[in-house]
Coordinates of C-alpha atoms in Angstrom, one line a residue:
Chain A
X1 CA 13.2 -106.2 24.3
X2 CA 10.3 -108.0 22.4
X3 CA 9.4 -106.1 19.6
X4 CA 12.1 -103.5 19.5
X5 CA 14.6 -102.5 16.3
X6 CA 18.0 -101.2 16.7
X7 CA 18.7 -99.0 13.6
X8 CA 22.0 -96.9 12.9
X9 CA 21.8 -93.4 12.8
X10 CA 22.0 -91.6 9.5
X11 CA 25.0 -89.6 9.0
X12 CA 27.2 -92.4 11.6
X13 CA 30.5 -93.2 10.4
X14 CA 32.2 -96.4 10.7
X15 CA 35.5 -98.5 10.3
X16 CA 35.9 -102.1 11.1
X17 CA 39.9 -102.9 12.3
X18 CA 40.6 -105.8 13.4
X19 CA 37.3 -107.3 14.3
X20 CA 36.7 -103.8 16.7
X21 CA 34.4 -101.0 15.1
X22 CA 35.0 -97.1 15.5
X23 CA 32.3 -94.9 15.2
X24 CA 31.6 -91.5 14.5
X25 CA 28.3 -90.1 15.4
X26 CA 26.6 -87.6 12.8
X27 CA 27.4 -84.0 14.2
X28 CA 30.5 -85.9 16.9
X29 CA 33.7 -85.0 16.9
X30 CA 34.3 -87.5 19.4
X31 CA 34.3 -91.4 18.7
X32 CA 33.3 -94.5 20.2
X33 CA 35.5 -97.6 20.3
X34 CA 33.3 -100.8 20.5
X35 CA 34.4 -103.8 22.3
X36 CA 34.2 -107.5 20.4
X37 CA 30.6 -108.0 21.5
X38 CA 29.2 -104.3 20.5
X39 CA 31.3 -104.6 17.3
X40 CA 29.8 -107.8 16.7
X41 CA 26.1 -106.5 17.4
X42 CA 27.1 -103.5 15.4
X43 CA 27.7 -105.3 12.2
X44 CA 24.4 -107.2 12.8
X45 CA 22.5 -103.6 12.0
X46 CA 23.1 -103.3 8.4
X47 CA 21.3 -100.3 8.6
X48 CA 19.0 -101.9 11.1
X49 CA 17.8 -105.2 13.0
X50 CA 15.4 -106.7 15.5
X51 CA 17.0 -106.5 18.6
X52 CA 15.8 -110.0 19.5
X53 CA 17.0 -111.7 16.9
X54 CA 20.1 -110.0 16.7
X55 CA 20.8 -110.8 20.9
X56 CA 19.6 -114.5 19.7
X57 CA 22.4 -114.6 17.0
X58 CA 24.7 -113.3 18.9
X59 CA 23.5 -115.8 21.6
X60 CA 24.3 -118.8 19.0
X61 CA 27.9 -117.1 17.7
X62 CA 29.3 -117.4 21.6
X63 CA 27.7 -120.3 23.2
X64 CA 25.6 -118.5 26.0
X65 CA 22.5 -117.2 27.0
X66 CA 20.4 -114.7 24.9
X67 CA 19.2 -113.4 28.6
X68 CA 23.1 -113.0 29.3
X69 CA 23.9 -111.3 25.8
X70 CA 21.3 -109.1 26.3
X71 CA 22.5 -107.9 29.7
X72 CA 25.9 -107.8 28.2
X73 CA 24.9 -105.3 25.2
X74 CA 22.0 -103.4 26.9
X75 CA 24.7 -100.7 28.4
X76 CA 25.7 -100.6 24.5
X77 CA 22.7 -99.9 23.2
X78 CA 22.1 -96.8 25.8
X79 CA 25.7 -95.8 24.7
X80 CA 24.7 -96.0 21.2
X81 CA 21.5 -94.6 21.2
X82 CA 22.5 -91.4 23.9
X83 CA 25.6 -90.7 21.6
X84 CA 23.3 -90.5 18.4
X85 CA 25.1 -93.7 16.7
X86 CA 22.0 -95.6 16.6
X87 CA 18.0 -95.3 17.3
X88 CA 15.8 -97.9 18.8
X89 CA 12.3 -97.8 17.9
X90 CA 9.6 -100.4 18.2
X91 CA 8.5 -102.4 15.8
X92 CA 6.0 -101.6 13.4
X93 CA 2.9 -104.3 13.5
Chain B
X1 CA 59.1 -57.8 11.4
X2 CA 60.6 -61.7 11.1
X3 CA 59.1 -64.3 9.8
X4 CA 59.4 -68.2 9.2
X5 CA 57.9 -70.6 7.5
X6 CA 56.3 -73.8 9.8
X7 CA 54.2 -76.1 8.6
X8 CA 51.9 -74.2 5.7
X9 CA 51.7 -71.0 7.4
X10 CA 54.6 -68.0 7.1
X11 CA 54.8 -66.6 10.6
X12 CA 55.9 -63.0 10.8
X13 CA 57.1 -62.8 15.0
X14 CA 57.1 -59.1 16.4
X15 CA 59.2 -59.7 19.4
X16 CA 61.6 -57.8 21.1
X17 CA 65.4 -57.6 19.7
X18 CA 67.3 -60.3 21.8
X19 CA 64.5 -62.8 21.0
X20 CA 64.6 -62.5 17.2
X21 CA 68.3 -62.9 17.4
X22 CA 68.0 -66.2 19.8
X23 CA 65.1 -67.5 17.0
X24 CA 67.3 -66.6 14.2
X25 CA 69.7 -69.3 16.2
X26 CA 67.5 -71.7 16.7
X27 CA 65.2 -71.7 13.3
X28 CA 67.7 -70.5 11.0
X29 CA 67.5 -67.8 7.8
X30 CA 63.9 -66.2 7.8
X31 CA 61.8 -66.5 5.2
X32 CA 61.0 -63.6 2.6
X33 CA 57.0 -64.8 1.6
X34 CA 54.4 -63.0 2.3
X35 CA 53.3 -63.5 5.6
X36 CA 49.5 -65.4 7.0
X37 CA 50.1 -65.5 10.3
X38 CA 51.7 -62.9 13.1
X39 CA 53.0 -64.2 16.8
X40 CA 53.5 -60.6 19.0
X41 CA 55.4 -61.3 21.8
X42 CA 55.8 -58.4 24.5
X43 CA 58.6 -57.5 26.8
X44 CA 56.8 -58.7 29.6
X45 CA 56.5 -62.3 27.3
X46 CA 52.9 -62.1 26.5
X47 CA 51.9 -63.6 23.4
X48 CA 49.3 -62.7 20.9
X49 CA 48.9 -65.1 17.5
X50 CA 46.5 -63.3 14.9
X51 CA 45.4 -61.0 17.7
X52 CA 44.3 -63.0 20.6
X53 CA 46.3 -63.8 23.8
X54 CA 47.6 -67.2 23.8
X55 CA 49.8 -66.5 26.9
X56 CA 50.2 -64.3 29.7
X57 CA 53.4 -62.8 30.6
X58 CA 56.4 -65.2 30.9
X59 CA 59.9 -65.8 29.6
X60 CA 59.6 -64.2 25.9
X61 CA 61.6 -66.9 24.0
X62 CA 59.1 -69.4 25.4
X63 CA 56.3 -67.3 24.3
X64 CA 57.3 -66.9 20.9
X65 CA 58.2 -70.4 20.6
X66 CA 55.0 -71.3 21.9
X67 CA 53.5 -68.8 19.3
X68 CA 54.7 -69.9 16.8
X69 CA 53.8 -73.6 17.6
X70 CA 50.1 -72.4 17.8
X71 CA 49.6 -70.4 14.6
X72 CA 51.9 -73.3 12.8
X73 CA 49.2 -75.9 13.7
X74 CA 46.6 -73.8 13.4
X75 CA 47.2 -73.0 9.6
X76 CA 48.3 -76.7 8.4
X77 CA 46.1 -78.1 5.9
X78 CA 45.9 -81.4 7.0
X79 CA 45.6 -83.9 10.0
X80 CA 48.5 -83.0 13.0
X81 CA 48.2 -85.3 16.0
X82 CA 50.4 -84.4 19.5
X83 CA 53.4 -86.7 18.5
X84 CA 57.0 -87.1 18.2
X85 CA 57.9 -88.3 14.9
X86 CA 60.9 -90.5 13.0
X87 CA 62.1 -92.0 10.1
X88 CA 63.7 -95.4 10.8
X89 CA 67.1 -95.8 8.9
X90 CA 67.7 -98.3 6.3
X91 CA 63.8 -98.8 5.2
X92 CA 62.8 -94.8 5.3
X93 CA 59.2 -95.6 7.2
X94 CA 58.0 -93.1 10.0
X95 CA 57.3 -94.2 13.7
X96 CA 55.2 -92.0 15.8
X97 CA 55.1 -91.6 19.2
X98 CA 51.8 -90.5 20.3
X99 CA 51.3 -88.5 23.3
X100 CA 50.6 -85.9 25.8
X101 CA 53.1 -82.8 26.7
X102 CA 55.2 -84.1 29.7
X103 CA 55.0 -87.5 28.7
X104 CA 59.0 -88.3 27.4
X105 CA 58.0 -88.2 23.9
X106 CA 60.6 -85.4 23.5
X107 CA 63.3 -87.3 24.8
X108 CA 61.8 -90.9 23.7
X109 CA 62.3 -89.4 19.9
X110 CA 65.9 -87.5 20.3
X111 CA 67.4 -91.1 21.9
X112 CA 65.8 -93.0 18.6
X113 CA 67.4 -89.9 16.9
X114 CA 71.0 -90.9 18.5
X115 CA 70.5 -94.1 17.9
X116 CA 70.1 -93.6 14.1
X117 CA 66.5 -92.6 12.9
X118 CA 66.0 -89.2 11.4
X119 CA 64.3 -86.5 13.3
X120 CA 61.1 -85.3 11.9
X121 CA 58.9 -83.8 14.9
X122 CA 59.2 -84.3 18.4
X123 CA 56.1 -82.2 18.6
X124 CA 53.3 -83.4 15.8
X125 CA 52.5 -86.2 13.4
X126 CA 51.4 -84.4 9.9
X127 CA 49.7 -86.1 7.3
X128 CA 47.5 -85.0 4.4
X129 CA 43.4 -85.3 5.3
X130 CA 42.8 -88.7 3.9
X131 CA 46.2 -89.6 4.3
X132 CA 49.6 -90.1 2.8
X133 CA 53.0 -88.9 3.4
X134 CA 54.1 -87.7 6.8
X135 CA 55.5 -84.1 6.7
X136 CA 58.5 -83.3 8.9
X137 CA 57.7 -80.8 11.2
X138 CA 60.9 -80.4 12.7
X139 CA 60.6 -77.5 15.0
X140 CA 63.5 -77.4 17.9
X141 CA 63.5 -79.7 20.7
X142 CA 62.5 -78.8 24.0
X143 CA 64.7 -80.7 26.6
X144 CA 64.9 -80.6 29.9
X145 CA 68.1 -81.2 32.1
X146 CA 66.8 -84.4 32.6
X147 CA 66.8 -85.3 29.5
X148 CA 70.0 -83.6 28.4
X149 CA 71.6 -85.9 31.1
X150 CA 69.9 -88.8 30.4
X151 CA 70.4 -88.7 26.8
X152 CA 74.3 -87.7 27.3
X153 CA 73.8 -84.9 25.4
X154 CA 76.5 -81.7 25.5
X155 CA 74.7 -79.2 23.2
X156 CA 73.8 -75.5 23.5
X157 CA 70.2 -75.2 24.8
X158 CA 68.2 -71.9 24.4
X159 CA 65.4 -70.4 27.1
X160 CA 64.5 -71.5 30.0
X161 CA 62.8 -74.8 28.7
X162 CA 66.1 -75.8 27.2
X163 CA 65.6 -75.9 22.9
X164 CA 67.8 -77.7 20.7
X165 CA 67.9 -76.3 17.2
X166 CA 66.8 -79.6 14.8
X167 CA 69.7 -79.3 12.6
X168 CA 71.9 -79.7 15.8
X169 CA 70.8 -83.5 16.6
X170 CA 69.6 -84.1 13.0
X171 CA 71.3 -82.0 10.5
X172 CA 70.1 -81.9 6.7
X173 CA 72.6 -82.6 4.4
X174 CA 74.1 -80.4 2.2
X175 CA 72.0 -80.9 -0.6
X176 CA 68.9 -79.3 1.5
X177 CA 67.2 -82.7 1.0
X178 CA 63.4 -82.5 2.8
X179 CA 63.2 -85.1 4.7
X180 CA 59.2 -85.6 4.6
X181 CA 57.7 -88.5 2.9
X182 CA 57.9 -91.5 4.7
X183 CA 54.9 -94.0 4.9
X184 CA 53.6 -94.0 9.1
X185 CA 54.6 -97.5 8.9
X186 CA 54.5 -97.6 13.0
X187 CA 52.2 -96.4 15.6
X188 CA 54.1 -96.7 19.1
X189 CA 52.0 -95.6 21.9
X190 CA 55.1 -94.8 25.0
X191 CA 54.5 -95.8 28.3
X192 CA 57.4 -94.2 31.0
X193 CA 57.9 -96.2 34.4
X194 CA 58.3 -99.4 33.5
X195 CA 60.9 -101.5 35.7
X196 CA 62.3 -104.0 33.7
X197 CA 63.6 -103.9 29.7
X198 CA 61.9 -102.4 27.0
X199 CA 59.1 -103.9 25.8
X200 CA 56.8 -103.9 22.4
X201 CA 53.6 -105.1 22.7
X202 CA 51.3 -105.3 19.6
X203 CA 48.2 -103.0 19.7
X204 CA 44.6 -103.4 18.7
X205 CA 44.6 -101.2 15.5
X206 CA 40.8 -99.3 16.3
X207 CA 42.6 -98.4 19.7
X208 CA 45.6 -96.8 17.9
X209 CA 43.1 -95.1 16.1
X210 CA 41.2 -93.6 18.5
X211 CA 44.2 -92.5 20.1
X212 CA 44.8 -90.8 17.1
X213 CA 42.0 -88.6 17.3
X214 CA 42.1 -88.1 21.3
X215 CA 45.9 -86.5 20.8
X216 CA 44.6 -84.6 17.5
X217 CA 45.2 -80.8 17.5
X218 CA 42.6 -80.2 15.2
X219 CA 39.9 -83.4 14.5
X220 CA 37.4 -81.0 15.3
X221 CA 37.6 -78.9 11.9
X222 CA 37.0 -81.7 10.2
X223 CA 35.7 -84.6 12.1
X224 CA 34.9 -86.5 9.5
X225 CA 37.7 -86.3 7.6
X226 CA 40.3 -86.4 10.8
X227 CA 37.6 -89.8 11.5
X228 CA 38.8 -91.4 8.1
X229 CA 42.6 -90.4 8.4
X230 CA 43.1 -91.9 11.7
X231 CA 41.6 -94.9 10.8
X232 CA 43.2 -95.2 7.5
X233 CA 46.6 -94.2 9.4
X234 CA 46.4 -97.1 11.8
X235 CA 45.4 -99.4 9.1
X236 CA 48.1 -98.8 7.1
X237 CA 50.5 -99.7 10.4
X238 CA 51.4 -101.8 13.0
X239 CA 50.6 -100.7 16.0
X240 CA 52.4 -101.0 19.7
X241 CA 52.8 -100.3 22.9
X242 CA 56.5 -99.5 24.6
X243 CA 56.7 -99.9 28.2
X244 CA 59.9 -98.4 29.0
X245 CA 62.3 -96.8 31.7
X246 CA 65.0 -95.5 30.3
X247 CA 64.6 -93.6 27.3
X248 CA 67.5 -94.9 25.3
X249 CA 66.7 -98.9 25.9
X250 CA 63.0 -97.5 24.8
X251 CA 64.9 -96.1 21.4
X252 CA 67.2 -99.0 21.1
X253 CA 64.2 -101.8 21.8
X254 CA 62.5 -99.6 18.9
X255 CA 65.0 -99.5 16.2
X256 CA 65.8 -103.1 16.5
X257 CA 62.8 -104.3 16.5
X258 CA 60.8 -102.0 13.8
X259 CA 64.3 -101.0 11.8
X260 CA 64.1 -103.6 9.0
X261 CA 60.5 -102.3 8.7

């Protein structure tokens, strides 16, 4: 995780209802529904963050461990990133 | 050569004799614009629409109808999702009924037709792209025996899939009014087998959404566009879940519950 940045994919489309976000990759016809924790990590990119202190905030905003929230959202983040929502990259120096 | 007007597109239907006349029965007066799409329907009930087979042989009135179901949905401008459709008495808002062939919405949307609403599709929910007004679609309504029964229905069916003319459980009035333009005020996703009474549960608006787009006929042309309507759509509503058994405690459970808006 150390040193990585989560980044949304040009092009991705998204709507916020109710707390949940709905997203449209770039060149999709077929969207993703996020539950409360991926929506929440979703609107922590805005475009992009460092995926350890975005798993840290999260971490603070529901009481448990970052180790736990990062186990929770790493399935996300292969969702996001194989669908061609997001990009992870590492960081530069 | 007939045609009829569905949706945005003028249909001209090549079909043998006996199946014009039984269209004529069930869609009324043809129209006299120029044509932009053609449904050819052989003896043997095989269906072309603008040249390519949609279906193989089978009964020809099914074929045509089917036929003309296809090219209608093909040619609308706009975002149609698999749907049945009303327009809730008193206030004038649209309910619709997302869902799959086979899955009661037929049935679910004559009973809230009986109980009072107005019929406006038991087949698609129409909007503009973007949004805005839903447009009646109100194509005949298939039925099975089941149904009929259920619904205590005693009305001439046509083919072998049992179609209801609209204007016999809905008729117009006599001043031809249209009934499209109500606001999609509800978004009722149905839910057959339930054991006990009717039941409306409220539903997560980005779920009703992507429902939305799953039961779209035609997202992909547009993705983007189809992306913003859906979610505009279930913003604009409420959204729900009916568990229900029988169709008509479904209906009833619906209209009092959403009928003062």
């Amino acid at each position: 995780m150390s040193g990585e940045v989560l980044a949304r994919a040009d092009g991705v489309l998204d709507q916020e209802l109710d707390g949940q976000v709905l997203l449209l990759p770039p060149g999709s016809s077929e969207v993703l529904l996020l539950n409360e924790v991926a929506s929440a990590l979703w609107q922590l990119l805005d475009p992009v963050a460092d995926l350890e202190s975005a798993v840290a905030t999260l971490a603070t905003h529901y009481g448990v461990a970052a180790e736990q929230v990062r186990a929770d959202v790493q399935p996300v983040i292969d969702l996001l990133v194989a669908q061609g929502a997001a990009t992870l990259s590492a960081r530069r120096a | 050569m007939t045609a009829w007007r569905w949706l945005d597109s003028v249909i001209a239907v090549r079909a043998p004799a006996r199946v014009l006349t039984e269209l004529q029965t069930l869609l009324g007066a043809p129209s006299v614009d120029g044509t932009t799409a053609e449904v050819v329907v052989g003896t043997d009930g095989a269906v072309l629409v603008d040249g390519a087979e949609l279906l193989p042989a089978g009964d020809p009135l099914e074929g045509a109808l089917s036929g003309l179901n296809a090219a209608a949905l093909a040619g609308v401008q706009g975002f149609a999702v698999h749907a049945g459709v009303v327009r809730l008495p008193r206030v004038g808002a649209a309910v619709a009924f997302p869902a799959v062939s086979g899955a009661g919405k037929s049935t679910l949307t004559v009973a809230c037709v009986l109980g009072g609403a107005g019929y406006l599709s038991d087949e698609a929910l129409v909007v503009p792209w973007g949004g805005g007004a839903v447009r009646a679609y109100r194509r005949p309504v298939g039925l099975s025996p089941w149904s009929l029964a259920v619904l205590g229905l005693d009305v001439t069916v046509h083919g072998t899939e049992g179609h209801v003319p609209a204007q016999d459980i809905d008729p117009l009035p006599a001043s031809g009014a249209h009934p499209s333009g109500a606001v999609l005020a509800h978004i009722v996703l149905p839910r057959r087998g339930h054991d006990g009474p009717p039941v409306l549960t409220p539903l997560d608006r980005a779920h009703a959404a992507e429902v939305l787009l799953r039961r779209s006929f035609n997202h992909w042309t547009d993705p983007r566009s189809a992306f913003l309507t859906a979610a505009g759509l279930a913003r604009g509503a409420r959204c729900w879940t009916l568990d229900y058994g029988d169709p008509r405690g479904g209906a009833r459970c619906v209209l009092e519950t959403l009928g003062d808006g």
